[in-house]
Coordinates of C-alpha atoms and ligand atoms in Angstrom, one line a residue:
M1 CA 22.5 -23.9 -7.6
A2 CA 21.9 -26.0 -10.7
D3 CA 19.2 -28.2 -9.1
K4 CA 17.1 -25.2 -8.1
N5 CA 14.2 -23.9 -10.1
V6 CA 13.0 -20.4 -10.5
C7 CA 10.5 -20.7 -7.6
D8 CA 13.3 -21.9 -5.2
V9 CA 15.4 -18.9 -6.1
I10 CA 12.4 -16.5 -5.6
L11 CA 11.9 -18.0 -2.1
E12 CA 15.6 -17.7 -1.2
V13 CA 15.6 -14.0 -2.2
L14 CA 12.4 -13.4 -0.2
A15 CA 13.8 -15.1 2.8
D16 CA 16.9 -12.9 2.6
A17 CA 14.6 -9.9 2.5
G18 CA 13.0 -11.0 5.8
V19 CA 9.7 -12.4 4.4
K20 CA 8.0 -14.9 6.7
Y21 CA 4.7 -15.5 5.1
I22 CA 3.1 -15.7 1.6
F23 CA -0.7 -15.4 1.5
G24 CA -2.5 -17.0 -1.3
I25 CA -4.5 -19.9 -2.8
P26 CA -2.9 -22.8 -4.6
G27 CA -4.0 -23.9 -7.9
G28 CA -3.5 -24.0 -11.6
V29 CA -0.4 -22.3 -12.8
I30 CA 0.9 -21.2 -9.4
N31 CA 1.4 -24.8 -8.1
A32 CA 5.1 -24.8 -8.8
M33 CA 5.5 -21.9 -6.4
V34 CA 3.3 -23.7 -3.8
D35 CA 5.5 -26.8 -4.2
A36 CA 8.6 -24.8 -3.7
I37 CA 7.2 -23.4 -0.5
R38 CA 6.5 -26.9 0.7
R39 CA 10.2 -27.8 0.1
Q40 CA 11.6 -25.2 2.4
D41 CA 10.9 -24.2 5.9
I42 CA 11.7 -20.4 6.3
I43 CA 8.6 -19.0 4.6
K44 CA 5.2 -20.3 5.5
M45 CA 2.3 -20.3 3.2
I46 CA -1.1 -19.1 4.5
H47 CA -3.8 -20.5 2.4
V48 CA -6.6 -17.9 2.6
R49 CA -10.1 -18.4 1.3
H50 CA -10.1 -15.3 -0.9
E51 CA -7.0 -13.8 -2.5
E52 CA -8.2 -10.3 -1.6
A53 CA -7.9 -11.3 2.1
G54 CA -4.4 -12.4 1.4
A55 CA -3.5 -9.1 -0.2
F56 CA -5.0 -7.2 2.7
A57 CA -3.1 -9.3 5.2
A58 CA 0.1 -8.6 3.3
S59 CA -0.6 -4.9 3.0
A60 CA -1.3 -4.7 6.7
Q61 CA 1.9 -6.5 7.5
A62 CA 3.8 -4.1 5.3
K63 CA 2.1 -1.0 6.8
L64 CA 2.7 -2.0 10.4
S65 CA 6.3 -3.1 9.9
G66 CA 7.6 -1.1 7.0
K67 CA 9.0 -4.4 5.7
L68 CA 8.2 -6.4 2.5
A69 CA 5.1 -8.6 2.6
V70 CA 4.0 -11.1 -0.1
C71 CA 0.8 -12.5 -1.6
M72 CA 0.2 -14.7 -4.6
G73 CA -2.6 -15.9 -6.8
T74 CA -3.0 -18.1 -9.8
S75 CA -3.5 -16.7 -13.3
G76 CA -6.9 -15.2 -14.2
P77 CA -9.3 -15.1 -11.3
G78 CA -6.7 -15.6 -8.5
A79 CA -4.7 -12.7 -9.8
I80 CA -7.8 -10.5 -10.3
H81 CA -8.9 -11.2 -6.7
L82 CA -5.6 -9.8 -5.4
L83 CA -6.2 -6.4 -6.9
N84 CA -8.2 -4.6 -4.3
G85 CA -5.8 -5.5 -1.5
L86 CA -2.9 -4.4 -3.7
Y87 CA -4.5 -1.0 -4.3
D88 CA -4.8 -0.7 -0.6
A89 CA -1.0 -1.2 -0.4
K90 CA -0.4 1.2 -3.3
L91 CA -2.4 4.0 -1.8
D92 CA -0.9 3.6 1.7
R93 CA 2.7 3.3 0.3
A94 CA 3.2 -0.2 1.6
P95 CA 5.9 -2.5 0.2
V96 CA 4.1 -5.6 -1.1
L97 CA 5.1 -8.1 -3.7
A98 CA 2.5 -10.0 -5.7
I99 CA 3.4 -13.2 -7.4
T100 CA 1.0 -14.4 -10.0
G101 CA 1.0 -17.6 -12.1
Q102 CA 0.6 -17.4 -15.8
V103 CA -0.2 -19.9 -18.5
E104 CA 2.7 -21.7 -20.2
T105 CA 4.5 -19.4 -22.6
R106 CA 3.6 -21.6 -25.6
F107 CA -0.1 -20.8 -25.0
E108 CA 0.2 -17.1 -24.3
G109 CA -1.7 -14.9 -26.6
S110 CA -4.3 -17.6 -27.6
D111 CA -7.1 -16.8 -25.1
Y112 CA -6.0 -20.0 -23.3
H113 CA -7.9 -21.3 -20.2
Q114 CA -7.6 -18.6 -17.5
E115 CA -5.3 -16.5 -19.6
V116 CA -5.6 -12.8 -18.7
N117 CA -3.0 -10.2 -19.7
L118 CA -1.6 -9.8 -16.2
L119 CA 1.0 -7.1 -17.1
S120 CA -1.8 -4.8 -18.3
L121 CA -4.0 -5.8 -15.4
F122 CA -1.3 -4.8 -12.9
E123 CA 0.1 -1.9 -14.8
N124 CA -1.7 0.8 -12.8
V125 CA -1.3 -0.8 -9.3
A126 CA 2.4 -1.8 -9.6
I127 CA 5.5 0.2 -9.4
Y128 CA 7.4 -2.8 -10.8
N129 CA 5.6 -5.1 -13.2
Q130 CA 7.5 -7.9 -15.0
Q131 CA 6.9 -11.3 -16.4
V132 CA 9.7 -13.8 -15.9
E133 CA 10.6 -15.0 -19.4
S134 CA 13.4 -17.5 -18.5
G135 CA 15.3 -18.9 -15.6
E136 CA 18.3 -16.9 -16.9
Q137 CA 16.7 -13.8 -15.4
M138 CA 16.9 -15.2 -11.9
P139 CA 17.7 -13.9 -9.4
R140 CA 17.9 -10.5 -11.1
I141 CA 14.2 -10.0 -11.6
I142 CA 13.0 -11.1 -8.1
E143 CA 15.8 -9.0 -6.5
Q144 CA 14.7 -5.9 -8.5
A145 CA 11.0 -6.5 -7.6
V146 CA 11.9 -6.6 -3.9
R147 CA 14.0 -3.4 -4.2
A148 CA 11.3 -1.6 -6.1
A149 CA 8.6 -2.5 -3.6
Y150 CA 10.8 -1.6 -0.6
Y151 CA 12.5 1.5 -1.8
H152 CA 9.7 3.0 -3.8
K153 CA 7.1 1.9 -1.2
G154 CA 4.6 0.3 -3.3
V155 CA 3.5 -2.8 -5.1
A156 CA 5.8 -5.0 -7.2
H157 CA 4.3 -7.7 -9.4
I158 CA 6.0 -10.6 -11.1
S159 CA 4.1 -12.8 -13.5
L160 CA 5.4 -16.4 -13.6
P161 CA 4.4 -18.6 -16.6
M162 CA 4.1 -22.2 -15.5
D163 CA 6.9 -23.6 -17.7
V164 CA 9.3 -20.8 -16.7
A165 CA 8.5 -21.4 -13.0
R166 CA 9.9 -24.9 -13.3
Q167 CA 13.0 -24.0 -15.2
K168 CA 16.3 -24.8 -13.6
V169 CA 18.4 -21.8 -12.7
S170 CA 22.0 -22.3 -13.7
R171 CA 23.4 -18.8 -13.3
P172 CA 26.1 -18.5 -10.6
E173 CA 24.7 -17.0 -7.5
Y174 CA 25.3 -13.3 -7.2
R175 CA 24.1 -11.4 -4.2
T176 CA 24.2 -7.9 -2.8
K177 CA 22.7 -7.2 0.5
L178 CA 19.2 -6.4 -0.6
L179 CA 17.7 -3.9 1.8
S180 CA 19.1 -1.1 3.9
E181 CA 17.8 1.2 6.6
Q182 CA 16.3 4.5 5.5
P183 CA 19.0 7.3 5.7
A184 CA 18.6 10.3 7.9
M185 CA 17.7 12.7 5.1
I186 CA 17.9 16.4 6.0
P187 CA 17.2 19.4 3.7
P188 CA 20.0 21.8 2.9
P189 CA 20.8 24.3 5.7
Q190 CA 19.1 27.3 3.9
Y191 CA 15.8 25.5 3.9
I192 CA 16.0 24.8 7.6
R193 CA 17.0 28.5 8.2
E194 CA 14.0 29.7 6.1
A195 CA 11.5 27.4 7.8
A196 CA 12.8 28.3 11.3
A197 CA 12.7 32.0 10.4
Y198 CA 9.1 31.7 9.3
L199 CA 8.0 29.6 12.3
N200 CA 9.6 32.2 14.6
T201 CA 7.4 34.9 13.2
C202 CA 4.2 33.0 13.8
S203 CA 2.2 33.1 17.0
K204 CA -0.5 30.5 16.5
I205 CA 1.0 27.4 15.0
T206 CA -0.9 24.1 14.6
I207 CA 1.0 20.9 13.8
L208 CA -0.7 18.4 11.5
A209 CA 1.2 15.2 11.8
G210 CA 0.7 11.9 10.0
I211 CA 2.2 8.4 9.9
G212 CA 5.4 9.8 8.4
A213 CA 6.1 11.2 11.9
K214 CA 5.8 7.8 13.5
H215 CA 9.6 7.5 14.1
A216 CA 9.9 11.2 15.1
T217 CA 7.8 11.3 18.3
T218 CA 10.6 12.7 20.5
Q219 CA 11.3 15.5 18.1
L220 CA 7.6 16.0 17.5
E221 CA 6.9 16.5 21.2
E222 CA 9.9 18.8 21.5
V223 CA 8.9 21.0 18.6
A224 CA 5.3 21.2 19.9
R225 CA 6.7 22.3 23.3
I226 CA 8.9 25.0 21.8
L227 CA 6.2 26.4 19.5
K228 CA 3.4 25.9 22.0
A229 CA 1.6 24.2 19.2
P230 CA -1.3 21.8 19.5
I231 CA -0.9 18.6 17.5
V232 CA -3.7 17.4 15.2
K233 CA -3.2 13.8 13.9
A234 CA -4.1 12.6 10.4
L235 CA -6.1 9.4 10.9
R236 CA -3.4 7.1 9.6
G237 CA -1.1 8.6 12.1
K238 CA -3.5 8.0 15.1
D239 CA -0.9 5.9 16.8
I240 CA 2.1 8.3 16.5
L241 CA 1.3 9.8 19.9
P242 CA -1.2 8.7 22.6
D243 CA -4.7 10.3 22.2
A244 CA -4.5 11.6 25.7
H245 CA -1.1 13.3 25.1
P246 CA -1.3 16.9 26.5
Y247 CA -0.6 18.4 23.0
C248 CA -2.9 16.1 21.0
I249 CA -6.3 17.6 20.1
G250 CA -7.6 14.7 17.9
G251 CA -8.0 14.6 14.2
L252 CA -9.1 16.7 11.2
G253 CA -11.7 15.9 8.6
L254 CA -15.2 14.4 8.9
L255 CA -13.9 12.0 11.4
G256 CA -11.9 14.6 13.2
T257 CA -12.6 16.6 16.4
K258 CA -14.0 20.1 16.8
P259 CA -10.8 21.3 18.5
G260 CA -8.8 19.9 15.6
Y261 CA -11.0 21.7 13.1
E262 CA -10.8 25.0 15.0
A263 CA -7.0 24.8 15.6
V264 CA -6.5 24.5 11.8
R265 CA -9.0 27.1 11.0
D266 CA -7.6 29.6 13.5
C267 CA -3.8 29.1 13.2
D268 CA -1.5 31.5 11.4
C269 CA 0.7 28.6 10.3
L270 CA 0.1 24.9 9.7
F271 CA 3.1 22.8 10.2
M272 CA 2.5 19.6 8.3
I273 CA 4.8 16.7 9.3
G274 CA 4.8 13.4 7.4
T275 CA 1.2 13.7 6.3
D276 CA -0.7 13.5 3.0
F277 CA -4.0 14.6 4.6
P278 CA -6.2 14.6 1.5
Y279 CA -9.3 16.6 2.4
V280 CA -8.4 20.1 1.2
E281 CA -11.8 21.4 2.1
F282 CA -10.7 21.2 5.7
L283 CA -7.6 23.3 4.9
P284 CA -8.6 27.0 4.7
E285 CA -7.6 28.6 1.5
K286 CA -5.3 31.3 2.9
L287 CA -3.5 28.9 5.2
K288 CA 0.2 29.4 5.5
V289 CA 2.0 26.1 5.5
I290 CA 5.4 24.6 6.4
Q291 CA 5.7 21.0 5.3
I292 CA 8.2 18.2 5.9
D293 CA 8.0 15.1 3.8
I294 CA 10.5 12.4 2.8
D295 CA 8.9 12.3 -0.6
G296 CA 9.6 15.6 -2.4
T297 CA 6.6 15.1 -4.7
Q298 CA 4.3 15.4 -1.7
L299 CA 5.5 18.9 -0.9
G300 CA 2.7 21.4 -1.7
K301 CA 0.6 18.6 -3.2
R302 CA -2.5 19.5 -1.2
V303 CA -1.9 23.2 -0.4
P304 CA 0.7 25.7 -1.4
V305 CA 3.6 25.8 1.1
E306 CA 5.8 28.7 2.3
V307 CA 8.7 26.3 2.8
G308 CA 8.8 22.7 1.8
L309 CA 11.3 20.6 3.7
W310 CA 12.4 17.5 1.7
G311 CA 13.6 15.2 4.4
D312 CA 12.9 12.6 7.1
A313 CA 10.7 13.9 9.9
A314 CA 13.0 13.0 12.8
S315 CA 16.2 14.3 11.4
T316 CA 14.7 17.4 9.8
L317 CA 13.0 18.3 13.1
A318 CA 16.2 17.7 14.9
A319 CA 18.0 20.1 12.6
L320 CA 15.2 22.6 13.0
I321 CA 14.8 22.6 16.7
P322 CA 18.0 24.5 17.7
Q323 CA 16.9 27.4 15.4
L324 CA 13.5 27.8 16.9
H325 CA 12.7 30.5 19.4
P326 CA 10.7 29.2 22.3
H327 CA 7.2 30.8 22.2
E328 CA 6.3 32.6 25.4
N329 CA 2.6 32.9 24.8
D330 CA 0.7 29.7 25.1
D331 CA -2.9 31.2 24.7
F332 CA -3.5 29.3 21.5
L333 CA -2.4 26.0 22.9
E334 CA -4.4 26.5 26.1
T335 CA -7.5 27.4 24.1
S336 CA -7.2 24.2 22.1
R337 CA -6.7 22.2 25.3
A338 CA -9.7 23.7 26.9
H339 CA -11.8 22.9 23.7
M340 CA -10.5 19.4 23.8
K341 CA -11.6 18.9 27.4
T342 CA -15.1 20.0 26.4
W343 CA -15.1 17.8 23.3
R344 CA -14.0 14.8 25.3
S345 CA -16.7 15.3 27.9
S346 CA -19.3 15.6 25.1
L347 CA -18.0 12.2 23.8
A348 CA -18.2 10.7 27.3
T349 CA -21.9 11.2 27.3
F350 CA -22.3 8.5 24.7
E351 CA -19.3 6.4 25.8
T352 CA -20.7 5.8 29.3
S353 CA -24.4 5.7 28.3
G354 CA -26.3 2.5 29.2
D355 CA -29.0 3.3 26.5
L356 CA -30.6 0.5 24.5
P357 CA -29.8 0.2 21.6
L358 CA -26.2 0.4 22.5
H359 CA -24.3 3.4 21.3
P360 CA -21.4 2.2 19.1
Q361 CA -19.3 4.8 20.9
A362 CA -19.8 2.9 24.2
L363 CA -18.6 -0.3 22.6
A364 CA -15.5 1.4 21.2
A365 CA -14.8 3.0 24.5
C366 CA -15.1 -0.3 26.3
I367 CA -12.7 -2.0 24.0
S368 CA -10.3 0.9 24.4
K369 CA -10.5 0.6 28.2
Y370 CA -9.6 -3.1 28.3
A371 CA -7.2 -3.5 25.3
E372 CA -3.7 -4.2 26.3
S373 CA -1.1 -1.4 26.3
D374 CA 0.5 -2.8 23.1
A375 CA -2.6 -4.0 21.3
I376 CA -2.9 -3.6 17.6
Y377 CA -6.1 -2.3 16.1
C378 CA -7.0 -3.1 12.5
C379 CA -10.0 -0.9 11.6
D380 CA -12.4 -1.5 8.7
T381 CA -14.2 1.2 6.7
G382 CA -17.6 2.6 7.6
N383 CA -19.1 4.4 10.5
V384 CA -17.0 2.0 12.5
T385 CA -14.0 4.1 11.4
V386 CA -15.7 7.1 13.0
W387 CA -16.1 5.4 16.4
A388 CA -12.5 4.0 16.1
A389 CA -11.2 7.5 15.3
R390 CA -13.0 9.3 18.1
N391 CA -13.7 6.7 20.8
I392 CA -10.7 4.5 20.8
M393 CA -8.0 6.2 22.9
I394 CA -4.7 5.1 21.6
R395 CA -2.1 4.8 24.5
D396 CA 1.4 3.5 25.3
Q397 CA 2.7 1.1 22.6
Q398 CA -0.6 0.5 20.8
K399 CA -0.7 0.4 17.0
F400 CA -3.5 1.4 14.7
T401 CA -3.9 0.7 11.1
L402 CA -6.7 0.9 8.5
S403 CA -7.3 1.1 4.8
A404 CA -6.6 4.8 4.8
G405 CA -6.1 5.9 1.3
L406 CA -8.3 3.4 -0.5
A407 CA -10.8 3.2 2.3
S408 CA -11.9 -0.3 1.4
M409 CA -14.3 -2.4 3.3
A410 CA -13.2 -5.8 4.4
F411 CA -9.7 -4.7 5.4
G412 CA -10.2 -5.2 9.2
M413 CA -10.3 -8.9 9.8
S414 CA -7.8 -9.8 7.0
A415 CA -5.4 -7.1 8.3
A416 CA -5.7 -8.5 11.8
M417 CA -4.7 -12.0 10.6
G418 CA -1.6 -10.5 8.9
A419 CA -0.8 -8.5 12.1
K420 CA -1.2 -11.4 14.5
L421 CA 1.0 -13.6 12.4
L422 CA 3.7 -11.0 12.5
Y423 CA 3.2 -10.0 16.1
P424 CA 2.0 -13.3 17.7
D425 CA 2.5 -12.0 21.3
K426 CA 0.3 -9.0 20.9
Q427 CA -3.4 -8.7 21.2
V428 CA -4.8 -7.9 17.7
I429 CA -8.3 -6.5 17.5
A430 CA -10.3 -6.1 14.2
L431 CA -12.9 -3.3 14.4
C432 CA -15.5 -4.1 11.8
G433 CA -18.9 -3.1 10.6
D434 CA -21.3 -5.9 9.7
G435 CA -21.0 -5.0 6.0
G436 CA -17.2 -4.9 6.0
F437 CA -16.9 -8.1 8.0
A438 CA -19.4 -10.1 5.9
M439 CA -17.6 -9.2 2.7
L440 CA -14.7 -11.5 3.5
M441 CA -16.1 -13.5 6.5
A442 CA -15.1 -16.8 5.0
D443 CA -11.5 -16.0 6.0
F444 CA -12.4 -16.4 9.6
L445 CA -11.9 -20.1 8.7
T446 CA -8.3 -19.2 7.8
A447 CA -7.8 -17.7 11.3
V448 CA -9.2 -20.9 12.8
K449 CA -7.1 -23.2 10.5
Y450 CA -3.8 -21.5 11.4
D451 CA -4.8 -20.8 15.0
I452 CA -4.5 -17.0 14.5
A453 CA -6.1 -15.8 17.7
I454 CA -7.5 -12.5 16.5
V455 CA -10.4 -10.7 18.2
V456 CA -13.0 -9.5 15.7
V457 CA -15.5 -7.0 17.0
V458 CA -18.5 -6.5 14.8
F459 CA -20.4 -3.2 15.2
N460 CA -23.6 -4.8 14.0
N461 CA -26.2 -2.2 12.9
H462 CA -27.6 -4.3 10.1
K463 CA -26.8 -1.5 7.8
L464 CA -24.3 0.1 5.6
G465 CA -24.4 2.8 8.3
M466 CA -22.0 5.2 6.6
I467 CA -24.0 5.1 3.3
Q468 CA -27.2 5.7 5.2
A469 CA -25.6 8.8 6.6
E470 CA -24.4 9.8 3.1
E471 CA -27.9 9.4 1.7
E472 CA -29.3 11.5 4.5
V473 CA -26.7 14.3 3.9
M474 CA -27.6 14.2 0.2
G475 CA -31.3 14.6 1.1
I476 CA -32.3 11.2 -0.4
P477 CA -34.3 8.7 1.5
E478 CA -32.7 5.6 2.9
F479 CA -32.5 2.9 0.3
E480 CA -30.7 -0.5 0.0
V481 CA -28.6 -0.1 3.0
Y482 CA -30.3 -2.7 5.2
Q483 CA -28.3 -6.0 5.6
H484 CA -29.6 -9.4 6.5
N485 CA -27.1 -10.9 8.9
C486 CA -26.6 -14.1 10.6
D487 CA -25.5 -14.5 14.3
F488 CA -21.8 -13.9 13.8
A489 CA -20.9 -15.3 17.2
E490 CA -22.6 -18.6 16.3
Y491 CA -20.8 -18.5 12.9
A492 CA -17.5 -18.2 14.8
K493 CA -18.3 -21.3 16.8
I494 CA -19.4 -23.2 13.7
C495 CA -16.1 -22.3 12.1
G496 CA -14.2 -23.7 15.1
G497 CA -13.5 -20.4 16.8
D498 CA -15.3 -18.8 19.7
G499 CA -17.8 -16.0 19.9
L500 CA -20.3 -14.1 21.8
K501 CA -23.4 -12.2 20.8
L502 CA -24.5 -9.1 22.8
M503 CA -27.9 -7.4 22.2
G504 CA -27.3 -4.3 24.2
P505 CA -25.3 -2.7 27.1
T506 CA -26.0 -5.4 29.7
G507 CA -22.9 -7.4 30.1
L508 CA -20.8 -5.3 27.8
E509 CA -17.7 -5.1 30.0
D510 CA -17.6 -8.8 30.7
A511 CA -18.2 -9.6 27.0
V512 CA -15.3 -7.4 25.9
K513 CA -13.0 -8.8 28.6
K514 CA -13.9 -12.4 27.5
A515 CA -13.2 -11.6 23.9
L516 CA -9.9 -9.9 24.5
I517 CA -8.4 -12.8 26.5
S518 CA -9.6 -15.5 24.1
K519 CA -7.0 -18.0 23.0
K520 CA -9.1 -18.9 20.0
P521 CA -10.1 -16.6 17.1
F522 CA -13.1 -14.8 18.5
I523 CA -16.0 -12.9 17.1
L524 CA -17.8 -10.4 19.4
D525 CA -21.0 -9.6 17.6
V526 CA -22.6 -6.6 19.2
E527 CA -26.0 -5.0 18.2
V528 CA -25.4 -1.3 18.0
N529 CA -27.8 1.6 17.4
A530 CA -28.4 1.8 13.6
E531 CA -29.5 5.4 13.8
E532 CA -26.3 6.7 15.4
L533 CA -25.2 9.5 13.2
P534 CA -21.5 10.1 12.7
Y535 CA -21.7 13.9 13.2
P536 CA -19.0 15.8 11.5
P537 CA -17.0 18.1 13.8
H538 CA -18.8 21.1 12.3
T539 CA -22.0 20.9 10.4
E540 CA -22.5 22.8 7.2
I541 CA -25.9 24.4 6.6
E542 CA -26.1 22.3 3.4
Q543 CA -25.6 19.1 5.3
A544 CA -28.2 20.0 7.9
F545 CA -30.6 20.9 5.1
G546 CA -30.0 17.6 3.2
F547 CA -30.6 15.7 6.4
L548 CA -33.9 17.4 7.0
K549 CA -35.0 16.8 3.5
A550 CA -34.2 13.1 3.8
K551 CA -36.2 12.8 7.1
V552 CA -39.2 14.6 5.6
K553 CA -39.2 12.2 2.6
E554 CA -38.9 9.2 4.9
Y555 CA -41.8 10.6 6.9
M556 CA -43.8 10.8 3.8
G557 CA -43.2 7.1 3.2
E558 CA -40.4 7.2 0.6
G559 CA -37.4 4.9 0.9
E560 CA -37.1 1.7 2.9
K561 CA -36.9 3.0 6.4
E562 CA -40.4 1.7 7.5
G563 CA -39.4 -1.9 6.7
L564 CA -36.4 -1.8 9.0
H565 CA -38.0 -1.5 12.4
N566 CA -38.3 -5.2 13.2
R567 CA -34.9 -6.2 11.7
F568 CA -33.4 -7.6 15.0
Ligands
FAD1 C1 -13.9 5.8 6.2 C2 -12.7 6.6 6.3 C3 -12.8 8.0 6.6 C4 -11.6 8.7 6.7 N1 -11.7 10.0 7.2 C5 -10.6 10.7 7.6 C6 -10.7 11.9 8.3 O1 -11.7 12.4 8.6 N2 -9.5 12.4 8.7 C7 -8.3 11.9 8.4 O2 -7.2 12.4 8.8 N3 -8.2 10.8 7.7 C8 -9.3 10.1 7.3 N4 -9.2 9.0 6.6 C9 -7.9 8.5 6.1 C10 -7.5 9.5 4.9 O3 -8.1 9.1 3.8 C11 -6.0 9.5 4.7 O4 -5.6 8.2 4.3 C12 -5.2 9.8 6.0 O5 -5.6 11.1 6.5 C13 -3.7 9.9 5.7 O6 -3.0 9.9 6.8 P1 -1.4 10.2 6.8 O7 -1.3 11.6 6.2 O8 -0.9 10.0 8.2 O9 -0.8 9.1 5.9 P2 -0.3 9.1 4.4 O10 -1.4 9.5 3.4 O11 0.3 7.7 4.2 O12 0.9 10.2 4.3 C14 2.1 10.0 5.0 C15 3.1 11.0 4.4 O13 4.2 10.9 5.2 C16 5.4 10.8 4.3 N5 6.4 10.1 5.0 C17 6.6 8.8 5.2 N6 7.7 8.6 5.9 C18 8.2 9.8 6.3 C19 9.3 10.2 7.0 N7 10.2 9.3 7.6 N8 9.6 11.5 7.2 C20 8.7 12.4 6.6 N9 7.7 12.1 5.9 C21 7.4 10.8 5.7 C22 4.9 10.1 3.1 O14 5.7 10.4 2.0 C23 3.4 10.7 3.0 O15 3.4 11.9 2.3 C24 -10.4 8.2 6.4 C25 -10.3 6.8 6.0 C26 -11.4 6.1 6.0 C27 -11.3 4.6 5.7
TPP2 C1 -15.1 -2.5 -1.1 C2 -16.0 -1.3 -0.8 N1 -17.2 -1.2 -1.3 C3 -18.0 -0.2 -1.0 C4 -17.5 0.9 -0.3 C5 -18.4 2.1 0.1 N2 -18.7 2.1 1.5 C6 -18.0 2.8 2.4 S1 -18.5 2.6 3.9 C7 -19.7 1.5 3.5 C8 -20.6 0.9 4.5 C9 -20.0 0.1 5.5 O1 -20.9 -0.7 6.2 P1 -20.6 -1.5 7.5 O2 -19.4 -2.3 7.3 O3 -21.7 -2.2 8.0 O4 -20.1 -0.4 8.5 P2 -21.0 0.8 9.2 O5 -20.9 2.0 8.3 O6 -22.4 0.3 9.3 O7 -20.4 1.0 10.5 C10 -19.7 1.3 2.1 C11 -20.7 0.5 1.3 C12 -16.2 0.7 0.2 N3 -15.6 1.7 0.9 N4 -15.5 -0.4 0.0
MG3 MG1 -23.1 -1.7 9.4

């Protein structure tokens, strides 16, 4: 033990915790850590081109696996670059450890080169936030950071001054097994009785399930069958059940479906299971709610609840099911199903259209059709999220992840790299807008460098499409949403990957198939209709009015719309 330094011990602990990759950029005061990575062969360093991409990749790994993922950056700029990706992890409750270098302790507090107060910088994002002051604290500090990130589901940060990083660790080794499986937490029997009694009196129950129900699909299906309840999925929970599941009626919110909206509006009880669906404007005021959540602080957070069940979704549902009376009347469910059929056929009009410019819905539907049954989708933020939510039909073992809580652009491709490294045998597809992709496009080079065969699909509308829609709803003319792009397929080839550019519907299926079987990192750059509006499942008068106002202003020559017509 005596010949090991602080960094060696950190890596040993991380290896014990199952960590396989550390994403980051070498340099300055993090070099001792980089050197320690070089001297062992369990954990691999992925040298990204922007620390934010590394933090997103780690966050995606943590979200998809539930296991600890790690990123790092040097003091000052490197650490600052990590922040957005770390906030993504924080808001989606993903266990991520960030290691940052810091200037030597003798220089601290003197505005030294690249000195930034990292503890105050990370204070808000991190659940655990410590500077290592001496080798004597090892391995205690790193073990505690790992526990905090994993058990509290969030970001842990350790700051490592350069001199401390190289200190020898002389403490005798002490180890406990670091991480355990989550226990089957069940609320006390009277809560289960109360919830069952309530649900037994309701006739129109809608289930709103989120990512917290991911490991409870059997129980979820069973409870839906007993209660004859349609299931609406919060977007982060899109992959908990197939989209074509007979009880699933899509999502809720602006990206949701009309049947989802109606089932929540018309039910006499909303049964929320493992979800923190944030948009309270979609939850009617007088709604009666039963809620299950593993985190007691989530119960009643969005809407008041009749009974809050503090427990794990699978085991709580399993305890509840024997006490539920099977509902005889399935009118409510059947109405939802009928509405869903109509909704799906209205979507099919766009999905199967051969119109030029190509409807983004048709691109999403085509990817959905040919993706492998265990493909992983990593979705970016923008209108592209709308097409992913509505026109990608999750099936079989497919997984879906996004920057759900933070809704950050640039998540898609970085997340795909993280996912592909963790699940090398699976097809990993990044669904990106041109804006989100371009934000961190340099990291396509990282995918090429490490041979990470991701498929990046760019829904290229030369616009910040979602912002254009926002402007229109606000009644203001389109302004500063146009984007000058390069040919992203050519860019892919220049980087050493492969790519294909598609101008419209001709050849769409072949292009998608070619992209999906690529053995190299691939960019499929597809021109899609820039005027495609992400209609909400129901339109408020105010929104329609705002839209009309924007159009009139554009007609009168305000805004930049006129300049856009020859952008291709
Ligand atoms: C551009 C954009 C638009 C969006 N629009 C929409 C939209 O229209 N509709 C929509 O739904 N989302 C939308 N989102 C995502 C939205 O912001 C929320 O992040 C998402 O709805 C939350 O999904 P969730 O409830 O499944 O996940 P989370 O917010 O992560 O909540 C999961 C909950 O489950 C609990 N939990 C975890 N494990 C367990 C367990 N074992 N047992 C019980 N409980 C558990 C957690 O404590 C937590 O409370 C959008 C995102 C983007 C980027
Ligand atoms: C980092 C970041 N900056 C700004 C925003 C605000 N924003 C949300 S969607 C969006 C436009 C996304 O454009 P693009 O990636 O081209 O996708 P599109 O909407 O055109 O499909 C913007 C600017 C954000 N969510 N994240
Ligand atoms: Mg765009």
